[in-house]
Amino acid sequence: MSGDIATIAQQLGAAVELTMNPAIPMEQRHQAFNQLEEFKENSPYGSQCGFHLVASSESPVVRHFGLKILEDVVKARWNTMVGEEKVFIKDSLMKLMSSGTGHLTVEHLFIKDALARIVVELVKREWPQQWPSLLQELDTLCRQGETQTELVMFVLLRLVEDVALLQTLEQTQRRKEIYSELTANMEQIFTFLLGLLEKHYGAYKASGNEEHCRVSMAIVNTFTALVEWVNIQHVMANEKYLLRCLSHLLSDPRLQLAAGECLLGIVGWKAGKMTERAQLLCLFETDMM
């Protein structure tokens, strides 16, 4: 079967390249496009071929198509999928998060975004009931290095956007369950993110490495998605440590815009009472400024 998968994947990759080649007549490109669409809709080997394309192709466009197949499979077939295939997809996705992309400074953003999008689609269907170890697994990934940490930030950012900000999750009950689980784990999530920010910003200031700067920015962007709706006690925790960090980052040319946007989200916080919002006046204290 592995030989068949490799053959099919090779044919799919050739079709993808053909559709993107402007030198090929439009009719042939249209035929190749229809071939790809027919495969996505009808083939029982979608997940296997998707992972094969991502792992074996050197073409970013073909790898992205492999990820798109995986996203479509999860969205369209997850509820009717057998348990063995669900486990295969979940385990294979976490392997991709661990070692399936290039280094964060060279990997294409659209590849990283596509991978994060699939993981989020899986989270929407499995967490917390069928995937109670999710947060621990994300923490383990972050311990592997900067590339994995940035991917984890992309996953958390998109999850928060889909569930709490944009509310694009169509199933109301699932959105409520995930929102509730995020809220219940928010103290742990803030502690986790602050630890990462301290680690990577410290490494960036000590070495000037680009990867640590990028990870720091991804962490701040994740905070920005959180601070608009979480309980203000998380923002004010540990003697306003997050606010102090963000105020300090305003002096860094590479990170000041991201930090400023996060602070803007905090001062625009409307989720609580006026007395709670009054705590934000601390931003005008001398040690903050």
PDB file of C-alpha atoms in Angstrom:
ATOM      1  CA  MET A   1       0.000   0.000   0.000  1.00  0.00           C
ATOM      2  CA  SER A   2       2.878   2.395   0.728  1.00  0.00           C
ATOM      3  CA  GLY A   3       4.007   2.051  -2.875  1.00  0.00           C
ATOM      4  CA  ASP A   4       0.501   2.888  -4.111  1.00  0.00           C
ATOM      5  CA  ILE A   5       0.353   5.939  -1.835  1.00  0.00           C
ATOM      6  CA  ALA A   6       3.711   7.160  -3.134  1.00  0.00           C
ATOM      7  CA  THR A   7       2.539   6.735  -6.739  1.00  0.00           C
ATOM      8  CA  ILE A   8      -0.729   8.566  -6.158  1.00  0.00           C
ATOM      9  CA  ALA A   9       1.058  11.333  -4.261  1.00  0.00           C
ATOM     10  CA  GLN A  10       3.549  11.720  -7.099  1.00  0.00           C
ATOM     11  CA  GLN A  11       0.679  12.096  -9.578  1.00  0.00           C
ATOM     12  CA  LEU A  12      -1.003  14.651  -7.327  1.00  0.00           C
ATOM     13  CA  GLY A  13       2.211  16.637  -6.988  1.00  0.00           C
ATOM     14  CA  ALA A  14       2.641  16.705 -10.761  1.00  0.00           C
ATOM     15  CA  ALA A  15      -0.958  17.907 -11.151  1.00  0.00           C
ATOM     16  CA  VAL A  16      -0.406  20.697  -8.616  1.00  0.00           C
ATOM     17  CA  GLU A  17       2.725  21.876 -10.418  1.00  0.00           C
ATOM     18  CA  LEU A  18       0.840  21.758 -13.713  1.00  0.00           C
ATOM     19  CA  THR A  19      -2.013  23.946 -12.439  1.00  0.00           C
ATOM     20  CA  MET A  20       0.495  26.556 -11.273  1.00  0.00           C
ATOM     21  CA  ASN A  21       2.480  26.663 -14.511  1.00  0.00           C
ATOM     22  CA  PRO A  22       1.388  29.656 -16.667  1.00  0.00           C
ATOM     23  CA  ALA A  23       3.130  28.140 -19.719  1.00  0.00           C
ATOM     24  CA  ILE A  24       0.668  25.228 -19.788  1.00  0.00           C
ATOM     25  CA  PRO A  25      -2.533  25.699 -21.867  1.00  0.00           C
ATOM     26  CA  MET A  26      -5.554  26.665 -19.784  1.00  0.00           C
ATOM     27  CA  GLU A  27      -7.489  23.528 -20.742  1.00  0.00           C
ATOM     28  CA  GLN A  28      -4.761  21.232 -19.390  1.00  0.00           C
ATOM     29  CA  ARG A  29      -4.489  23.249 -16.220  1.00  0.00           C
ATOM     30  CA  HIS A  30      -8.258  23.034 -15.774  1.00  0.00           C
ATOM     31  CA  GLN A  31      -8.156  19.256 -16.237  1.00  0.00           C
ATOM     32  CA  ALA A  32      -5.417  18.969 -13.614  1.00  0.00           C
ATOM     33  CA  PHE A  33      -7.437  21.125 -11.235  1.00  0.00           C
ATOM     34  CA  ASN A  34     -10.491  18.898 -11.689  1.00  0.00           C
ATOM     35  CA  GLN A  35      -8.318  15.850 -11.021  1.00  0.00           C
ATOM     36  CA  LEU A  36      -7.172  17.341  -7.729  1.00  0.00           C
ATOM     37  CA  GLU A  37     -10.701  18.293  -6.680  1.00  0.00           C
ATOM     38  CA  GLU A  38     -12.004  14.829  -7.515  1.00  0.00           C
ATOM     39  CA  PHE A  39      -9.273  13.265  -5.401  1.00  0.00           C
ATOM     40  CA  LYS A  40     -10.065  15.495  -2.419  1.00  0.00           C
ATOM     41  CA  GLU A  41     -13.758  14.684  -2.603  1.00  0.00           C
ATOM     42  CA  ASN A  42     -13.691  10.951  -3.306  1.00  0.00           C
ATOM     43  CA  SER A  43     -10.370   9.289  -2.483  1.00  0.00           C
ATOM     44  CA  PRO A  44     -10.141   7.134   0.672  1.00  0.00           C
ATOM     45  CA  TYR A  45      -6.383   7.807   0.763  1.00  0.00           C
ATOM     46  CA  GLY A  46      -6.596  11.526   1.451  1.00  0.00           C
ATOM     47  CA  SER A  47      -4.822  11.569   4.802  1.00  0.00           C
ATOM     48  CA  GLN A  48      -2.039   9.179   3.736  1.00  0.00           C
ATOM     49  CA  CYS A  49      -1.345  11.079   0.513  1.00  0.00           C
ATOM     50  CA  GLY A  50      -1.547  14.420   2.299  1.00  0.00           C
ATOM     51  CA  PHE A  51       1.127  13.475   4.801  1.00  0.00           C
ATOM     52  CA  HIS A  52       3.254  11.918   2.043  1.00  0.00           C
ATOM     53  CA  LEU A  53       3.158  15.147   0.016  1.00  0.00           C
ATOM     54  CA  VAL A  54       4.120  17.253   3.026  1.00  0.00           C
ATOM     55  CA  ALA A  55       6.998  14.964   3.981  1.00  0.00           C
ATOM     56  CA  SER A  56       8.438  14.072   0.566  1.00  0.00           C
ATOM     57  CA  SER A  57       8.017  17.093  -1.697  1.00  0.00           C
ATOM     58  CA  GLU A  58      10.527  19.910  -1.991  1.00  0.00           C
ATOM     59  CA  SER A  59       7.957  22.204  -3.609  1.00  0.00           C
ATOM     60  CA  PRO A  60       6.277  24.558  -1.101  1.00  0.00           C
ATOM     61  CA  VAL A  61       3.145  24.667  -3.284  1.00  0.00           C
ATOM     62  CA  VAL A  62       2.858  20.873  -3.325  1.00  0.00           C
ATOM     63  CA  ARG A  63       3.473  20.676   0.427  1.00  0.00           C
ATOM     64  CA  HIS A  64       0.759  23.280   0.966  1.00  0.00           C
ATOM     65  CA  PHE A  65      -1.635  21.229  -1.162  1.00  0.00           C
ATOM     66  CA  GLY A  66      -0.865  18.223   1.028  1.00  0.00           C
ATOM     67  CA  LEU A  67      -1.787  20.257   4.100  1.00  0.00           C
ATOM     68  CA  LYS A  68      -4.952  21.471   2.383  1.00  0.00           C
ATOM     69  CA  ILE A  69      -5.972  17.850   1.733  1.00  0.00           C
ATOM     70  CA  LEU A  70      -5.499  17.097   5.428  1.00  0.00           C
ATOM     71  CA  GLU A  71      -7.599  20.101   6.469  1.00  0.00           C
ATOM     72  CA  ASP A  72     -10.411  19.062   4.126  1.00  0.00           C
ATOM     73  CA  VAL A  73     -10.282  15.467   5.402  1.00  0.00           C
ATOM     74  CA  VAL A  74     -10.561  16.590   9.027  1.00  0.00           C
ATOM     75  CA  LYS A  75     -13.391  19.016   8.283  1.00  0.00           C
ATOM     76  CA  ALA A  76     -15.452  16.707   6.086  1.00  0.00           C
ATOM     77  CA  ARG A  77     -14.850  13.199   7.410  1.00  0.00           C
ATOM     78  CA  TRP A  78     -13.785  13.360  11.043  1.00  0.00           C
ATOM     79  CA  ASN A  79     -17.134  12.358  12.541  1.00  0.00           C
ATOM     80  CA  THR A  80     -17.416   9.283  10.308  1.00  0.00           C
ATOM     81  CA  MET A  81     -13.760   8.291  10.452  1.00  0.00           C
ATOM     82  CA  VAL A  82     -12.643   5.044  12.107  1.00  0.00           C
ATOM     83  CA  GLY A  83     -10.645   5.335  15.315  1.00  0.00           C
ATOM     84  CA  GLU A  84      -7.410   4.033  13.792  1.00  0.00           C
ATOM     85  CA  GLU A  85      -7.339   6.779  11.160  1.00  0.00           C
ATOM     86  CA  LYS A  86      -8.087   9.453  13.772  1.00  0.00           C
ATOM     87  CA  VAL A  87      -5.114   8.282  15.829  1.00  0.00           C
ATOM     88  CA  PHE A  88      -2.936   8.184  12.689  1.00  0.00           C
ATOM     89  CA  ILE A  89      -3.851  11.762  11.757  1.00  0.00           C
ATOM     90  CA  LYS A  90      -3.402  13.121  15.267  1.00  0.00           C
ATOM     91  CA  ASP A  91      -0.027  11.416  15.815  1.00  0.00           C
ATOM     92  CA  SER A  92       1.220  12.380  12.354  1.00  0.00           C
ATOM     93  CA  LEU A  93       0.193  16.014  12.845  1.00  0.00           C
ATOM     94  CA  MET A  94       2.091  16.248  16.112  1.00  0.00           C
ATOM     95  CA  LYS A  95       5.141  14.764  14.351  1.00  0.00           C
ATOM     96  CA  LEU A  96       4.823  17.475  11.703  1.00  0.00           C
ATOM     97  CA  MET A  97       4.678  20.087  14.457  1.00  0.00           C
ATOM     98  CA  SER A  98       7.815  18.564  15.942  1.00  0.00           C
ATOM     99  CA  SER A  99       9.977  18.031  12.873  1.00  0.00           C
ATOM    100  CA  GLY A 100       7.947  18.421   9.686  1.00  0.00           C
ATOM    101  CA  THR A 101       8.765  22.019   8.783  1.00  0.00           C
ATOM    102  CA  GLY A 102      11.885  23.948   7.963  1.00  0.00           C
ATOM    103  CA  HIS A 103      13.582  26.250  10.454  1.00  0.00           C
ATOM    104  CA  LEU A 104      11.378  29.189  11.422  1.00  0.00           C
ATOM    105  CA  THR A 105      13.618  31.693   9.623  1.00  0.00           C
ATOM    106  CA  VAL A 106      13.373  29.872   6.274  1.00  0.00           C
ATOM    107  CA  GLU A 107       9.997  28.101   6.303  1.00  0.00           C
ATOM    108  CA  HIS A 108       7.228  29.806   4.339  1.00  0.00           C
ATOM    109  CA  LEU A 109       4.594  31.536   6.447  1.00  0.00           C
ATOM    110  CA  PHE A 110       1.757  29.950   4.445  1.00  0.00           C
ATOM    111  CA  ILE A 111       3.099  26.482   5.316  1.00  0.00           C
ATOM    112  CA  LYS A 112       3.250  27.283   9.023  1.00  0.00           C
ATOM    113  CA  ASP A 113      -0.202  28.847   8.954  1.00  0.00           C
ATOM    114  CA  ALA A 114      -1.699  25.852   7.099  1.00  0.00           C
ATOM    115  CA  LEU A 115      -0.225  23.385   9.595  1.00  0.00           C
ATOM    116  CA  ALA A 116      -1.506  25.406  12.549  1.00  0.00           C
ATOM    117  CA  ARG A 117      -4.940  25.600  10.928  1.00  0.00           C
ATOM    118  CA  ILE A 118      -5.210  21.790  10.708  1.00  0.00           C
ATOM    119  CA  VAL A 119      -4.178  21.334  14.339  1.00  0.00           C
ATOM    120  CA  VAL A 120      -6.825  23.860  15.386  1.00  0.00           C
ATOM    121  CA  GLU A 121      -9.475  22.005  13.379  1.00  0.00           C
ATOM    122  CA  LEU A 122      -8.461  18.877  15.282  1.00  0.00           C
ATOM    123  CA  VAL A 123      -8.611  20.714  18.611  1.00  0.00           C
ATOM    124  CA  LYS A 124     -12.130  21.929  17.803  1.00  0.00           C
ATOM    125  CA  ARG A 125     -13.250  18.328  17.435  1.00  0.00           C
ATOM    126  CA  GLU A 126     -11.258  16.589  20.173  1.00  0.00           C
ATOM    127  CA  TRP A 127     -10.373  18.938  23.043  1.00  0.00           C
ATOM    128  CA  PRO A 128     -10.837  18.517  25.933  1.00  0.00           C
ATOM    129  CA  GLN A 129     -12.904  15.322  25.980  1.00  0.00           C
ATOM    130  CA  GLN A 130     -10.790  13.177  23.634  1.00  0.00           C
ATOM    131  CA  TRP A 131      -7.525  15.105  23.939  1.00  0.00           C
ATOM    132  CA  PRO A 132      -7.003  16.001  27.615  1.00  0.00           C
ATOM    133  CA  SER A 133      -3.216  16.079  27.195  1.00  0.00           C
ATOM    134  CA  LEU A 134      -3.256  18.847  24.548  1.00  0.00           C
ATOM    135  CA  LEU A 135      -1.742  21.635  26.662  1.00  0.00           C
ATOM    136  CA  GLN A 136       0.954  19.327  27.994  1.00  0.00           C
ATOM    137  CA  GLU A 137       1.821  18.215  24.459  1.00  0.00           C
ATOM    138  CA  LEU A 138       2.097  21.833  23.327  1.00  0.00           C
ATOM    139  CA  ASP A 139       4.390  22.547  26.263  1.00  0.00           C
ATOM    140  CA  THR A 140       6.561  19.572  25.290  1.00  0.00           C
ATOM    141  CA  LEU A 141       6.802  20.871  21.727  1.00  0.00           C
ATOM    142  CA  CYS A 142       7.948  24.282  22.967  1.00  0.00           C
ATOM    143  CA  ARG A 143      10.787  22.644  24.858  1.00  0.00           C
ATOM    144  CA  GLN A 144      12.178  21.297  21.578  1.00  0.00           C
ATOM    145  CA  GLY A 145      13.152  24.674  20.169  1.00  0.00           C
ATOM    146  CA  GLU A 146      12.250  27.995  18.614  1.00  0.00           C
ATOM    147  CA  THR A 147      10.665  26.570  15.446  1.00  0.00           C
ATOM    148  CA  GLN A 148       8.240  24.411  17.416  1.00  0.00           C
ATOM    149  CA  THR A 149       7.456  27.245  19.834  1.00  0.00           C
ATOM    150  CA  GLU A 150       6.468  29.586  17.013  1.00  0.00           C
ATOM    151  CA  LEU A 151       4.167  26.910  15.566  1.00  0.00           C
ATOM    152  CA  VAL A 152       2.533  26.407  18.972  1.00  0.00           C
ATOM    153  CA  MET A 153       1.908  30.159  19.189  1.00  0.00           C
ATOM    154  CA  PHE A 154       0.249  30.057  15.758  1.00  0.00           C
ATOM    155  CA  VAL A 155      -2.010  27.238  16.993  1.00  0.00           C
ATOM    156  CA  LEU A 156      -3.018  29.061  20.186  1.00  0.00           C
ATOM    157  CA  LEU A 157      -3.568  32.344  18.340  1.00  0.00           C
ATOM    158  CA  ARG A 158      -5.847  30.800  15.713  1.00  0.00           C
ATOM    159  CA  LEU A 159      -7.732  28.759  18.320  1.00  0.00           C
ATOM    160  CA  VAL A 160      -8.451  31.849  20.414  1.00  0.00           C
ATOM    161  CA  GLU A 161      -9.462  33.828  17.331  1.00  0.00           C
ATOM    162  CA  ASP A 162     -11.854  31.123  16.124  1.00  0.00           C
ATOM    163  CA  VAL A 163     -13.424  30.418  19.510  1.00  0.00           C
ATOM    164  CA  ALA A 164     -13.391  33.709  21.435  1.00  0.00           C
ATOM    165  CA  LEU A 165     -12.806  36.629  19.063  1.00  0.00           C
ATOM    166  CA  LEU A 166     -14.161  35.889  15.598  1.00  0.00           C
ATOM    167  CA  GLN A 167     -16.358  33.038  16.866  1.00  0.00           C
ATOM    168  CA  THR A 168     -16.120  31.177  13.559  1.00  0.00           C
ATOM    169  CA  LEU A 169     -16.836  27.801  15.149  1.00  0.00           C
ATOM    170  CA  GLU A 170     -20.278  26.969  13.774  1.00  0.00           C
ATOM    171  CA  GLN A 171     -21.326  24.450  16.450  1.00  0.00           C
ATOM    172  CA  THR A 172     -22.427  26.608  19.379  1.00  0.00           C
ATOM    173  CA  GLN A 173     -22.144  23.820  21.948  1.00  0.00           C
ATOM    174  CA  ARG A 174     -18.571  22.961  20.942  1.00  0.00           C
ATOM    175  CA  ARG A 175     -17.610  26.644  21.022  1.00  0.00           C
ATOM    176  CA  LYS A 176     -18.975  26.961  24.540  1.00  0.00           C
ATOM    177  CA  GLU A 177     -17.117  23.828  25.671  1.00  0.00           C
ATOM    178  CA  ILE A 178     -13.778  24.999  24.265  1.00  0.00           C
ATOM    179  CA  TYR A 179     -14.310  28.549  25.546  1.00  0.00           C
ATOM    180  CA  SER A 180     -15.030  27.148  28.996  1.00  0.00           C
ATOM    181  CA  GLU A 181     -11.914  24.973  28.885  1.00  0.00           C
ATOM    182  CA  LEU A 182      -9.750  27.882  27.789  1.00  0.00           C
ATOM    183  CA  THR A 183     -11.136  29.987  30.639  1.00  0.00           C
ATOM    184  CA  ALA A 184     -10.572  27.208  33.177  1.00  0.00           C
ATOM    185  CA  ASN A 185      -6.926  26.863  32.076  1.00  0.00           C
ATOM    186  CA  MET A 186      -6.203  30.572  31.576  1.00  0.00           C
ATOM    187  CA  GLU A 187      -3.951  30.933  34.621  1.00  0.00           C
ATOM    188  CA  GLN A 188      -1.851  28.027  33.378  1.00  0.00           C
ATOM    189  CA  ILE A 189      -1.794  29.449  29.837  1.00  0.00           C
ATOM    190  CA  PHE A 190      -0.683  32.910  31.012  1.00  0.00           C
ATOM    191  CA  THR A 191       2.044  31.410  33.198  1.00  0.00           C
ATOM    192  CA  PHE A 192       3.168  29.283  30.261  1.00  0.00           C
ATOM    193  CA  LEU A 193       3.283  32.244  27.851  1.00  0.00           C
ATOM    194  CA  LEU A 194       5.038  34.567  30.302  1.00  0.00           C
ATOM    195  CA  GLY A 195       7.698  31.920  30.932  1.00  0.00           C
ATOM    196  CA  LEU A 196       8.262  31.575  27.194  1.00  0.00           C
ATOM    197  CA  LEU A 197       8.426  35.341  26.690  1.00  0.00           C
ATOM    198  CA  GLU A 198      10.948  35.724  29.479  1.00  0.00           C
ATOM    199  CA  LYS A 199      13.069  32.900  28.062  1.00  0.00           C
ATOM    200  CA  HIS A 200      13.096  33.951  24.417  1.00  0.00           C
ATOM    201  CA  TYR A 201      13.275  37.703  24.906  1.00  0.00           C
ATOM    202  CA  GLY A 202      16.175  37.168  27.296  1.00  0.00           C
ATOM    203  CA  ALA A 203      17.928  35.003  24.703  1.00  0.00           C
ATOM    204  CA  TYR A 204      17.222  37.590  22.002  1.00  0.00           C
ATOM    205  CA  LYS A 205      18.730  40.436  24.040  1.00  0.00           C
ATOM    206  CA  ALA A 206      21.742  38.322  24.952  1.00  0.00           C
ATOM    207  CA  SER A 207      22.522  37.037  21.457  1.00  0.00           C
ATOM    208  CA  GLY A 208      20.549  39.150  19.001  1.00  0.00           C
ATOM    209  CA  ASN A 209      19.371  35.963  17.274  1.00  0.00           C
ATOM    210  CA  GLU A 210      16.557  36.459  14.768  1.00  0.00           C
ATOM    211  CA  GLU A 211      14.721  33.293  15.786  1.00  0.00           C
ATOM    212  CA  HIS A 212      14.322  34.392  19.412  1.00  0.00           C
ATOM    213  CA  CYS A 213      13.006  37.768  18.257  1.00  0.00           C
ATOM    214  CA  ARG A 214      10.421  36.088  16.017  1.00  0.00           C
ATOM    215  CA  VAL A 215       9.292  33.773  18.785  1.00  0.00           C
ATOM    216  CA  SER A 216       8.982  36.715  21.182  1.00  0.00           C
ATOM    217  CA  MET A 217       6.799  38.516  18.659  1.00  0.00           C
ATOM    218  CA  ALA A 218       4.615  35.427  18.175  1.00  0.00           C
ATOM    219  CA  ILE A 219       4.132  35.181  21.947  1.00  0.00           C
ATOM    220  CA  VAL A 220       3.138  38.845  22.232  1.00  0.00           C
ATOM    221  CA  ASN A 221       0.689  38.402  19.335  1.00  0.00           C
ATOM    222  CA  THR A 222      -0.880  35.477  21.192  1.00  0.00           C
ATOM    223  CA  PHE A 223      -1.246  37.627  24.303  1.00  0.00           C
ATOM    224  CA  THR A 224      -2.935  40.288  22.153  1.00  0.00           C
ATOM    225  CA  ALA A 225      -5.633  37.787  21.170  1.00  0.00           C
ATOM    226  CA  LEU A 226      -6.159  36.838  24.815  1.00  0.00           C
ATOM    227  CA  VAL A 227      -6.179  40.149  26.685  1.00  0.00           C
ATOM    228  CA  GLU A 228      -9.311  41.510  24.999  1.00  0.00           C
ATOM    229  CA  TRP A 229     -11.642  38.986  26.668  1.00  0.00           C
ATOM    230  CA  VAL A 230      -9.965  37.226  29.622  1.00  0.00           C
ATOM    231  CA  ASN A 231     -10.603  38.145  33.239  1.00  0.00           C
ATOM    232  CA  ILE A 232      -8.452  41.136  34.110  1.00  0.00           C
ATOM    233  CA  GLN A 233      -7.003  39.256  37.090  1.00  0.00           C
ATOM    234  CA  HIS A 234      -4.774  37.369  34.650  1.00  0.00           C
ATOM    235  CA  VAL A 235      -3.428  40.601  33.175  1.00  0.00           C
ATOM    236  CA  MET A 236      -2.752  41.989  36.668  1.00  0.00           C
ATOM    237  CA  ALA A 237      -1.282  38.788  38.131  1.00  0.00           C
ATOM    238  CA  ASN A 238       2.194  38.609  39.678  1.00  0.00           C
ATOM    239  CA  GLU A 239       2.339  42.342  40.443  1.00  0.00           C
ATOM    240  CA  LYS A 240       1.264  43.307  36.903  1.00  0.00           C
ATOM    241  CA  TYR A 241       4.165  41.367  35.390  1.00  0.00           C
ATOM    242  CA  LEU A 242       2.646  41.214  31.899  1.00  0.00           C
ATOM    243  CA  LEU A 243       2.104  44.978  31.835  1.00  0.00           C
ATOM    244  CA  ARG A 244       5.678  45.552  32.983  1.00  0.00           C
ATOM    245  CA  CYS A 245       6.993  43.254  30.255  1.00  0.00           C
ATOM    246  CA  LEU A 246       4.969  45.004  27.565  1.00  0.00           C
ATOM    247  CA  SER A 247       6.002  48.445  28.783  1.00  0.00           C
ATOM    248  CA  HIS A 248       9.630  47.354  28.616  1.00  0.00           C
ATOM    249  CA  LEU A 249       9.190  45.993  25.082  1.00  0.00           C
ATOM    250  CA  LEU A 250       8.041  49.440  23.909  1.00  0.00           C
ATOM    251  CA  SER A 251      11.711  50.446  23.952  1.00  0.00           C
ATOM    252  CA  ASP A 252      12.700  47.628  21.568  1.00  0.00           C
ATOM    253  CA  PRO A 253      12.501  48.700  17.891  1.00  0.00           C
ATOM    254  CA  ARG A 254      11.712  45.164  16.675  1.00  0.00           C
ATOM    255  CA  LEU A 255       8.971  44.429  19.203  1.00  0.00           C
ATOM    256  CA  GLN A 256       7.505  47.805  20.123  1.00  0.00           C
ATOM    257  CA  LEU A 257       4.669  47.677  17.567  1.00  0.00           C
ATOM    258  CA  ALA A 258       3.503  44.226  18.729  1.00  0.00           C
ATOM    259  CA  ALA A 259       3.776  45.317  22.369  1.00  0.00           C
ATOM    260  CA  GLY A 260       1.860  48.527  21.646  1.00  0.00           C
ATOM    261  CA  GLU A 261      -0.962  46.596  19.974  1.00  0.00           C
ATOM    262  CA  CYS A 262      -1.182  44.280  22.970  1.00  0.00           C
ATOM    263  CA  LEU A 263      -1.347  47.229  25.374  1.00  0.00           C
ATOM    264  CA  LEU A 264      -4.019  48.798  23.177  1.00  0.00           C
ATOM    265  CA  GLY A 265      -6.047  45.608  23.515  1.00  0.00           C
ATOM    266  CA  ILE A 266      -5.657  45.757  27.288  1.00  0.00           C
ATOM    267  CA  VAL A 267      -6.753  49.383  27.691  1.00  0.00           C
ATOM    268  CA  GLY A 268      -9.711  48.672  25.398  1.00  0.00           C
ATOM    269  CA  TRP A 269     -10.806  45.774  27.623  1.00  0.00           C
ATOM    270  CA  LYS A 270     -14.582  45.868  28.105  1.00  0.00           C
ATOM    271  CA  ALA A 271     -15.290  42.473  29.642  1.00  0.00           C
ATOM    272  CA  GLY A 272     -15.700  43.543  33.267  1.00  0.00           C
ATOM    273  CA  LYS A 273     -16.959  46.229  35.609  1.00  0.00           C
ATOM    274  CA  MET A 274     -15.756  49.827  35.710  1.00  0.00           C
ATOM    275  CA  THR A 275     -14.046  49.208  39.048  1.00  0.00           C
ATOM    276  CA  GLU A 276     -12.000  46.422  37.453  1.00  0.00           C
ATOM    277  CA  ARG A 277     -11.073  48.596  34.488  1.00  0.00           C
ATOM    278  CA  ALA A 278      -9.852  51.275  36.891  1.00  0.00           C
ATOM    279  CA  GLN A 279      -6.902  49.008  37.669  1.00  0.00           C
ATOM    280  CA  LEU A 280      -5.512  49.925  34.251  1.00  0.00           C
ATOM    281  CA  LEU A 281      -4.700  53.403  35.554  1.00  0.00           C
ATOM    282  CA  CYS A 282      -1.520  51.792  36.884  1.00  0.00           C
ATOM    283  CA  LEU A 283      -0.115  52.241  33.368  1.00  0.00           C
ATOM    284  CA  PHE A 284       0.333  55.919  34.227  1.00  0.00           C
ATOM    285  CA  GLU A 285       2.483  55.174  37.269  1.00  0.00           C
ATOM    286  CA  THR A 286       6.092  56.288  37.075  1.00  0.00           C
ATOM    287  CA  ASP A 287       7.611  52.820  37.233  1.00  0.00           C
ATOM    288  CA  MET A 288       5.438  51.720  34.306  1.00  0.00           C
ATOM    289  CA  MET A 289       6.322  54.696  32.130  1.00  0.00           C
TER     290      MET A 289
END
